[in-house]
Every structure is written in structure tokens, then in C-alpha cells.
Short mmCIF file of C-alpha atoms and ligand atoms in Angstrom, two decimals:
data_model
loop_
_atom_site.label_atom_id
_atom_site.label_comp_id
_atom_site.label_asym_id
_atom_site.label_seq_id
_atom_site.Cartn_x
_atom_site.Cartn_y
_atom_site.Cartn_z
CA UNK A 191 21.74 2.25 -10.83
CA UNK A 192 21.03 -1.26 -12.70
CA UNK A 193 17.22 -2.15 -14.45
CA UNK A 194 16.93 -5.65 -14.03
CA UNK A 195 14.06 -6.66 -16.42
CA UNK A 196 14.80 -10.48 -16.64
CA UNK A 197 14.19 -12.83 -12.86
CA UNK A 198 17.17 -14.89 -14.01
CA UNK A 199 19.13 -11.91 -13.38
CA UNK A 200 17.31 -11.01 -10.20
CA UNK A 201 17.52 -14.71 -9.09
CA UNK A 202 21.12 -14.86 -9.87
CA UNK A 203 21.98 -11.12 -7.94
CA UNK A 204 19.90 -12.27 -4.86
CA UNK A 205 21.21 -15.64 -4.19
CA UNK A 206 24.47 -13.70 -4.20
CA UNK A 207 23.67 -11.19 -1.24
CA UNK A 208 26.35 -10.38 1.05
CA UNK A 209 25.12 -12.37 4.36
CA UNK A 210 26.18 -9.64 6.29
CA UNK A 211 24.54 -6.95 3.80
CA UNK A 212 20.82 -5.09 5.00
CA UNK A 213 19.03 -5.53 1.78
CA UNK A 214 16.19 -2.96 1.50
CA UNK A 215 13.47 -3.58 -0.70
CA UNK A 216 10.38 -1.17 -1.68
CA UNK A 217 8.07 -3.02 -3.77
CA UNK A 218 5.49 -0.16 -6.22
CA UNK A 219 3.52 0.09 -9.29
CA UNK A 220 5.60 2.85 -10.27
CA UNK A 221 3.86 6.49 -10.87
CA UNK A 222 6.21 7.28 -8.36
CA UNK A 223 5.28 10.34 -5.83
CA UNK A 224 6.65 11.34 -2.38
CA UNK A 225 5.20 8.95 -0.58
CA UNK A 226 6.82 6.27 -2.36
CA UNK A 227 9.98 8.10 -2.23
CA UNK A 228 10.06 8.56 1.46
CA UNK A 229 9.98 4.59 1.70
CA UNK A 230 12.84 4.49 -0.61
CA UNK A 231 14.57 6.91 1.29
CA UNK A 232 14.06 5.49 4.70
CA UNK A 233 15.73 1.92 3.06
CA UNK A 234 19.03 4.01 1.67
CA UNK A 235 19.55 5.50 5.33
CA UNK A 236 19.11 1.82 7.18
CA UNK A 237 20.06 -0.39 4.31
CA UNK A 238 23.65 -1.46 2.73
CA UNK A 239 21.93 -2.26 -0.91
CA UNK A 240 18.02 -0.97 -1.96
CA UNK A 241 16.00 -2.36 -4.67
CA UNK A 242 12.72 -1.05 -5.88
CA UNK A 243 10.57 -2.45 -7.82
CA UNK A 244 8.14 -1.20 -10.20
CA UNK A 245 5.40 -3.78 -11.86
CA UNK A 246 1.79 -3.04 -12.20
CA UNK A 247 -0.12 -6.07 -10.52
CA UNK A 248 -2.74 -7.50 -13.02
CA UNK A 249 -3.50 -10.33 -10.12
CA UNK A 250 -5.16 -7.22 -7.22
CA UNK A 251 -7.21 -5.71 -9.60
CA UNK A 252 -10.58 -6.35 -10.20
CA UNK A 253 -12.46 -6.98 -13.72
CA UNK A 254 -14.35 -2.97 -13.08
CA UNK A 255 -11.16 -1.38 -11.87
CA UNK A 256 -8.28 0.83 -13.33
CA UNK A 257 -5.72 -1.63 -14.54
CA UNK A 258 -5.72 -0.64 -17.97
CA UNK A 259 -5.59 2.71 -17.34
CA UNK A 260 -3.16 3.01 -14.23
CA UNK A 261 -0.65 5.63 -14.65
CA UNK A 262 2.77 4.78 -16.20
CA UNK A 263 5.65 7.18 -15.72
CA UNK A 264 8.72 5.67 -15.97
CA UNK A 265 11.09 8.11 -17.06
CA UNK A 266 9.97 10.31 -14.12
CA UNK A 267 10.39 7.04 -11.89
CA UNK A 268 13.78 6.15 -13.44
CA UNK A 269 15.14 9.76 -12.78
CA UNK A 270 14.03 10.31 -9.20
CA UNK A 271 15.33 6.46 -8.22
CA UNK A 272 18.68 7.47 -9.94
CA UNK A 273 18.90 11.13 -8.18
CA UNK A 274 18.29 9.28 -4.34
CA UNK A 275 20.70 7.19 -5.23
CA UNK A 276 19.12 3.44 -5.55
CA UNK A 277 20.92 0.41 -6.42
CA UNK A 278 18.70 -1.57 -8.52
CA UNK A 279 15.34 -0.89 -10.41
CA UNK A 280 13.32 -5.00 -10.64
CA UNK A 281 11.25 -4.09 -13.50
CA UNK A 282 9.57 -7.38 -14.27
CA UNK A 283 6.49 -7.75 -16.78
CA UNK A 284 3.17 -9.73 -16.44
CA UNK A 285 4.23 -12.65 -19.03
CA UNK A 286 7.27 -13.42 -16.57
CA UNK A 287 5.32 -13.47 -13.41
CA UNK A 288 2.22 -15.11 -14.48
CA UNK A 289 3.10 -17.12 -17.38
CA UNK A 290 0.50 -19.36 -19.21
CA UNK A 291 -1.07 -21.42 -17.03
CA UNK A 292 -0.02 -20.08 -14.40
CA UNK A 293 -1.84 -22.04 -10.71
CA UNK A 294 -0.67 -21.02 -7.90
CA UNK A 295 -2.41 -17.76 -5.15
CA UNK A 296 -1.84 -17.35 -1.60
CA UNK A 297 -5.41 -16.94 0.05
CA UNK A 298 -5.18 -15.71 3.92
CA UNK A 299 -7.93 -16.07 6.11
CA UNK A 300 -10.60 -13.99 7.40
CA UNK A 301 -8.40 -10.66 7.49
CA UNK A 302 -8.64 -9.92 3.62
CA UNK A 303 -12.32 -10.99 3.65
CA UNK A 304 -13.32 -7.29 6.00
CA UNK A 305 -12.39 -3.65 4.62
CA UNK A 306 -10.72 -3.36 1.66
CA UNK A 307 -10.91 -7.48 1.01
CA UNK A 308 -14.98 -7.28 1.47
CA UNK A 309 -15.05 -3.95 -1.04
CA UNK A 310 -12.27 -5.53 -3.91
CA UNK A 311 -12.76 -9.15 -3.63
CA UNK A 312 -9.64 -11.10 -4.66
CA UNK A 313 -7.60 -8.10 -4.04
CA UNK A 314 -5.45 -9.13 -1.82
CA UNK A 315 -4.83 -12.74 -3.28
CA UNK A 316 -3.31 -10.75 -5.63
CA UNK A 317 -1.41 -9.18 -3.46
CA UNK A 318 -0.56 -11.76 -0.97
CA UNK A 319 1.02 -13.57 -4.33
CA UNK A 320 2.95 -11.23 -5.91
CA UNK A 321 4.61 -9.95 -2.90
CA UNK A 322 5.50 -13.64 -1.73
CA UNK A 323 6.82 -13.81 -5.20
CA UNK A 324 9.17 -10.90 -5.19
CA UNK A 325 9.94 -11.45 -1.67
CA UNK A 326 11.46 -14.57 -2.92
CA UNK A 327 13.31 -13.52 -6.04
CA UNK A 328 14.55 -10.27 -4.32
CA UNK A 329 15.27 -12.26 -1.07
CA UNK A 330 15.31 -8.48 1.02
CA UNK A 331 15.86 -8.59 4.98
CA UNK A 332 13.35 -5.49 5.10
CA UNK A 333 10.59 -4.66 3.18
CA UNK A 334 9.34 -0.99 3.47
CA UNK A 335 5.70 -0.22 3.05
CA UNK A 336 3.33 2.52 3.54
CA UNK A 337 0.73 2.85 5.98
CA UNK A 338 -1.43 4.48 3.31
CA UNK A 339 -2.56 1.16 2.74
CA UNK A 340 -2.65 -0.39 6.42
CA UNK A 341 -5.02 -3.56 5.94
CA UNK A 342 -2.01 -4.37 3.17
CA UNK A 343 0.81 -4.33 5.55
CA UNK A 344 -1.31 -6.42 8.83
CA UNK A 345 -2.15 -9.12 5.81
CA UNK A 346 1.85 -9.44 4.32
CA UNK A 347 2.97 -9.31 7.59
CA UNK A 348 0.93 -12.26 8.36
CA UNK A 349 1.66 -13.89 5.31
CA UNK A 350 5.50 -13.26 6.23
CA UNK A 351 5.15 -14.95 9.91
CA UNK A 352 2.76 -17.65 8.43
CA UNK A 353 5.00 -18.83 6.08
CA UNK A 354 8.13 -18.51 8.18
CA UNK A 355 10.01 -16.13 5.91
CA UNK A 356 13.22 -14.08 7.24
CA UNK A 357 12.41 -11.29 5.31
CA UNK A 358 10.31 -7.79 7.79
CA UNK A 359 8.34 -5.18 7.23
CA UNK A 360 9.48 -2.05 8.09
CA UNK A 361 5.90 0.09 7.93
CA UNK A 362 6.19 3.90 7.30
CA UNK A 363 4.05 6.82 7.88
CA UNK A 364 1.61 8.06 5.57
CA UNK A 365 3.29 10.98 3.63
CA UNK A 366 0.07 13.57 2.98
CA UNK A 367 0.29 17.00 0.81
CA UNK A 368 0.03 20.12 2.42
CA UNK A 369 -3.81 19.97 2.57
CA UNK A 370 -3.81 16.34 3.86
CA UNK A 371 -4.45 14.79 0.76
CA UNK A 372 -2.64 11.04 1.42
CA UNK A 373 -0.47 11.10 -1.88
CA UNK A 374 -1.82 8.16 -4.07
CA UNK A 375 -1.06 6.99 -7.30
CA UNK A 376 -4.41 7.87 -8.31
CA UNK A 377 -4.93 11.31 -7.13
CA UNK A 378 -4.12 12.18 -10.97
CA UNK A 379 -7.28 10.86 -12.06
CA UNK A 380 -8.40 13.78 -9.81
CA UNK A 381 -10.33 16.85 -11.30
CA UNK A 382 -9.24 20.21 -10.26
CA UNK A 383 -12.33 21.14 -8.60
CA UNK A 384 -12.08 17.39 -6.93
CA UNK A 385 -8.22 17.69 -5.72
CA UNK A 386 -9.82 20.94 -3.44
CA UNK A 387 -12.55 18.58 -1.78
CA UNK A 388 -10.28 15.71 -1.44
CA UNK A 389 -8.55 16.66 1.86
CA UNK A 390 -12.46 16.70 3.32
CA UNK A 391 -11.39 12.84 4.43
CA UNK A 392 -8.44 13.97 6.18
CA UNK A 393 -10.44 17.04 7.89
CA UNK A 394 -13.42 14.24 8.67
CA UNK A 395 -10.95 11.45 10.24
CA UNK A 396 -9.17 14.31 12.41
CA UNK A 397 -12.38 15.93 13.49
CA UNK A 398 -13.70 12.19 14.55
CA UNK A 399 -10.44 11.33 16.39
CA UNK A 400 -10.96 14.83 18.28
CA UNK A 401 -14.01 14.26 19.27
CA UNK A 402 -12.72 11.31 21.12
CA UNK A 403 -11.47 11.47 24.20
CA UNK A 404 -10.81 8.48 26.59
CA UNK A 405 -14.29 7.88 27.51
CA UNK A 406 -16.12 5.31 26.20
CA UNK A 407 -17.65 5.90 22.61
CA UNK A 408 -19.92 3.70 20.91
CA UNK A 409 -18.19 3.19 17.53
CA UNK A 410 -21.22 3.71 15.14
CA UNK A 411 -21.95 6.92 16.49
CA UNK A 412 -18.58 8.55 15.80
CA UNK A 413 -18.90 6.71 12.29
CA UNK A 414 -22.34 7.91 11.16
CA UNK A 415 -20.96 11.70 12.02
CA UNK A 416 -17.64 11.18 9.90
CA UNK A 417 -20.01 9.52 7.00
CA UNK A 418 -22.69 12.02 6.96
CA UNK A 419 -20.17 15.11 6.67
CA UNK A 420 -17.91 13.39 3.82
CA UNK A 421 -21.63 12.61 1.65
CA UNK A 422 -22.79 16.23 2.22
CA UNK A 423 -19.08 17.33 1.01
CA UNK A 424 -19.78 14.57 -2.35
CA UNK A 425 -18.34 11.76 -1.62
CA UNK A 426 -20.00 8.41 -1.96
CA UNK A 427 -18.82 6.37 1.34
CA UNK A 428 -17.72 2.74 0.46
CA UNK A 429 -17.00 2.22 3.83
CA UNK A 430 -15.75 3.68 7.33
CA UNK A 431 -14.43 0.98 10.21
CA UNK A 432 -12.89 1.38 13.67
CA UNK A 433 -10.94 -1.67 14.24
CA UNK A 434 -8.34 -3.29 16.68
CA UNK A 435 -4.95 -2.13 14.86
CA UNK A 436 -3.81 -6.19 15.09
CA UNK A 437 -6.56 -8.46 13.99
CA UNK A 438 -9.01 -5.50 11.82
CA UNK A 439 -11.91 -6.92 13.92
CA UNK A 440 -14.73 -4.30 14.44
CA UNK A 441 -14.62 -2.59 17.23
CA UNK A 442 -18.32 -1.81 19.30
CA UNK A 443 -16.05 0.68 21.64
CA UNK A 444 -13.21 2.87 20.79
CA UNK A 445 -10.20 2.95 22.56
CA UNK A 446 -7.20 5.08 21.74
CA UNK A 447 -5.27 3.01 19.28
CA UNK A 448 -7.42 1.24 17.52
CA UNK A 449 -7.46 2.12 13.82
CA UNK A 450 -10.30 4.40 11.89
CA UNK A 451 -9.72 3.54 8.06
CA UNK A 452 -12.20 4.66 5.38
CA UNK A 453 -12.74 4.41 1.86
CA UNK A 454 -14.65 6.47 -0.18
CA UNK A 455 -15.16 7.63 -3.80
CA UNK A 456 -14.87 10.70 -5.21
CA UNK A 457 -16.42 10.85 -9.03
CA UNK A 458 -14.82 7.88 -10.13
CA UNK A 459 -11.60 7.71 -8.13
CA UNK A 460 -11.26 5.88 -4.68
CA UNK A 461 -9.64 7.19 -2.41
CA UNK A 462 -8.37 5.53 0.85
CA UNK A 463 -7.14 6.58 4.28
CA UNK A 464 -6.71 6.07 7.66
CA UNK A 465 -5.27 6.94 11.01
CA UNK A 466 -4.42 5.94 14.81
CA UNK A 467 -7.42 6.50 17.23
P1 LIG B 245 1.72 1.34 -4.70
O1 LIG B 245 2.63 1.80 -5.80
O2 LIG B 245 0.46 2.11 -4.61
O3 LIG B 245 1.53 -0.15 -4.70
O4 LIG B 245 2.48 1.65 -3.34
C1 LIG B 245 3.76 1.14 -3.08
C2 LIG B 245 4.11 1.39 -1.65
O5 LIG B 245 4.09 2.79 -1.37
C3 LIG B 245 3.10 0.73 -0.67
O6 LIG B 245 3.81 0.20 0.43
C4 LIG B 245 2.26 1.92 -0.26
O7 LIG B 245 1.67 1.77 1.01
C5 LIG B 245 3.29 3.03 -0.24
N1 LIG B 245 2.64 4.35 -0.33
C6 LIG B 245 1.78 4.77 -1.30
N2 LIG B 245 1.34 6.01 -1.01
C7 LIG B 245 1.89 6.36 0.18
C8 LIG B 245 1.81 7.52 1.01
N3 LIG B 245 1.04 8.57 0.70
N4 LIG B 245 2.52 7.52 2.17
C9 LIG B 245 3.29 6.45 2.50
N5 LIG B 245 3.41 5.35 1.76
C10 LIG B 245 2.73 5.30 0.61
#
């Protein structure tokens, strides 16, 4: 396994692909768990070459928000890459993406403005760039992402068609502990006593999607019961949103699959999820 910490390097390797090469390519912040690793995994099965990246995004996170503090592991990332077997770690740093006076975002339309876009504005500008970015120095024909974050995937893969780029998404399922905890990155910022209240959102999503079934179900109702029995379990909702799984516009009546996705925090830590109808 190669570290490739400079883009002329990465440039040079990816303008050098072997046309008839699958070139799998799992972009992260690192703090690597099984979720991410089940993406990486899924690329070494279908792909001839895989490539992971690991850069912490300064562009998708807002001025309030956990940059500074995200977790950094990358001896633990380095060794699990290394024992599944991956080709290439791109490990670039902030001064070589975004150098001084740096101009240029990608700004999509009306999807990043709802959900997650409405809650983190800017968010997924940063996203949106650094993704088009690595998509071209990595120059992948699949890209596999996590459902975890499912408003993330529907916006690249727009970006991707928009802009008329070869490269796909391959989207994977979200990988959840044996409580239902979605892993996350951030569930280390989670107390004890939180980490045992946590899977509540899982428990909430499942009882709502249970409660539905094929008739017609006025949207808010459903909501207002999955939000009033995560706040009497301590969470503070940020929000909860039934939504047509293509174009993340609301939704007045379910219908099965249509998406539920919710965000909530727990202390300080937000937590996100979400699931088919
Ligand atoms: P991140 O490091 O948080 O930017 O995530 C990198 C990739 O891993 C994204 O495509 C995420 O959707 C995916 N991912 C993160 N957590 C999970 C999970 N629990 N299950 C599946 N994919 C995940």
C-alpha cells in the first residue's frame, strides 16, 4: 500500500490508469470505523485498483462546528487500509487543496438548501467542491459512499450527471452497531451514559416506519410521534423529514419508499440517520 501526500503524484498515477482497469475510490475524513470499511471493502471485491482517501474538509464545516476538534487516527486508519488490502492511501492537506486565494465552489440548486443544507448552511458547497476536486485528481470509475449520509450522495450524484463526469456512485448500506447506533465518526464524542440512549433514533425511525402501512398517512402526524418520543428520551430534534427518495421534496403523504431522515442532537454531538419508508 502507497501514501500519496503530494497531487502531482496523484495527478501523475491517475492520468496513467489502465483504460480497461475498475478504479474504486472511497473518499473519508479518516477516524476510520466499520462503516467506512465496508465501503472499502465492497470497492476491493468489484474493483481492479482502490484508493481511499483520508482529508478532513475545512470547506463543509461551519464557523460553530467540530473542525478543530474532529478525530484524527491515522495509525489505526493506516493499519486497517493495509490489513484489507488497499492500493493507495490520497492523503492530501488543506494548503494543497485550498491554497491562498483560493476562488472557486460548486453551489447546486435547491437540493442542498432543505435538510441537512437548511441546518449547516454552506455545507455542502463544501462538499460539492472537494469531491469534484478529488473526483478529478483520482479520476475513479466508481465512487463508493454511504447511505449514512443520504442527502450527500442524491447532491454528488447530481453534481456528477450535471457536470457530465464518467466517474458513479456506487451507494452502500448504512453499517449500524449491534444496538442500531449508525457508526459515525463522531459517536466518540459520545458519553457513556449517551452511547446507551443513542440507538433511541434507530428504535424511533423503525417504530414510525411500522406504524405505516400502505394506507395513506399524513406525514406530520407520523413525524410529531417520532419527535415527541426522541425529546422525552433527551434529544433536542434539529429536524425530522419524509421526502421523495429522488428530489428530497417534502412529502404531505407517505408512500412506501420515500425516505424518513432525521437529525438530532444529543448533548453536544449530532447525530444523523435515516431509512427507506
Ligand atoms: P466521512 O468520513 O464521515 O466523510 O464518511 C466517508 C464515507 O463513509 C461517506 O460516504 C459516508 O457516508 C460513509 N459512512 C460513514 N458512516 C457510515 C456508516 N455507518 N455506514 C455506511 N457508510 C458510512
Amino acid at each position: 500500500m502507497q501514501v500519496i501526500d503530494s497531487l502531482k503524484e496523484m495527478i501523475h498515477l491517475s492520468r496513467n490508469w489502465d483504460k480497461n482497469q475498475k478504479i474504486g475510490f472511497v473518499p473519508t475524513m479518516g477516524a476510520l470505523h466499520t462503516g467506512h470499511l465496508a465501503l472499502v471493502k465492497q470497492s476491493l471485491e468489484s474493483c481492479d485498483i482502490t484508493i481511499v482517501s483520508i482529508f478532513v474538509n475545512p470547506a463543509q464545516f461551519g464557523a460553530n462546528e467540530d473542525f478543530s476538534r474532529y478525530p484524527k487516527t491515522f495509525e489505526e486508519d493506516y493499519q486497517s487500509l493495509l490489513d484489507l488490502g488497499v492500493d493507495y492511501i490520497f492523503l492530501p492537506n488543506s494548503n494543497q487543496m485550498y491554497p491562498q486565494n483560493y476562488k472557486t465552489w460548486i453551489n447546486l440548486d435547491a437540493i442542498t438548501e432543505v435538510l441537512c443544507g437548511a441546518s449547516r448552511p454552506g455545507h455542502f458547497t463544501g462538499v460539492a467542491t472537494i469531491v469534484l476536486k478529488l473526483v478529478n485528481l483520482v479520476r475513479p470509475t466508481l465512487m463508493y459512499m454511504g447511505e449514512k449520509d443520504f442527502q450527500q450522495i442524491v447532491v454528488l450524484e447530481t453534481m456528477l450527471t450535471d457536470l457530465n463526469l464518467e466517474t458513479k456512485i456506487v451507494r452502500c448500506p448504512i453499517v449500524r452497531n449491534e444496538f442500531g447506533l449508525a457508526l459515525s465518526s463522531r459517536n466518540r464524542y459520545l458519553s457513556d451514559q449517551e452511547r446507551m440512549i443513542a440507538p433511541e433514533i434507530f428504535k424511533a425511525m423503525q417504530a414510525l416506519r411500522a406504524s405505516f402501512r400502505n394506507e395513506i398517512i399524513d406525514t406530520s402526524e407520523l413525524l410529531s410521534q417520532l419527535e415527541k418520543s426522541l425529546v422525552e428520551k433527551g434529544f433536542k430534534i434539529d429536524y425530522s423529514e419524509i421526502v421523495d427518495s429522488a428530489t428530497l421534496e417534502r412529502v404531505k403523504l407517505v408512500r412506501r419508499g420515500d425516505r424518513l431522515l432525521v437529525a438530532v442532537f444529543l448533548g453536544n454531538t449530532r447525530l444523523i440517520d435515516n431509512m427507506e419508508i
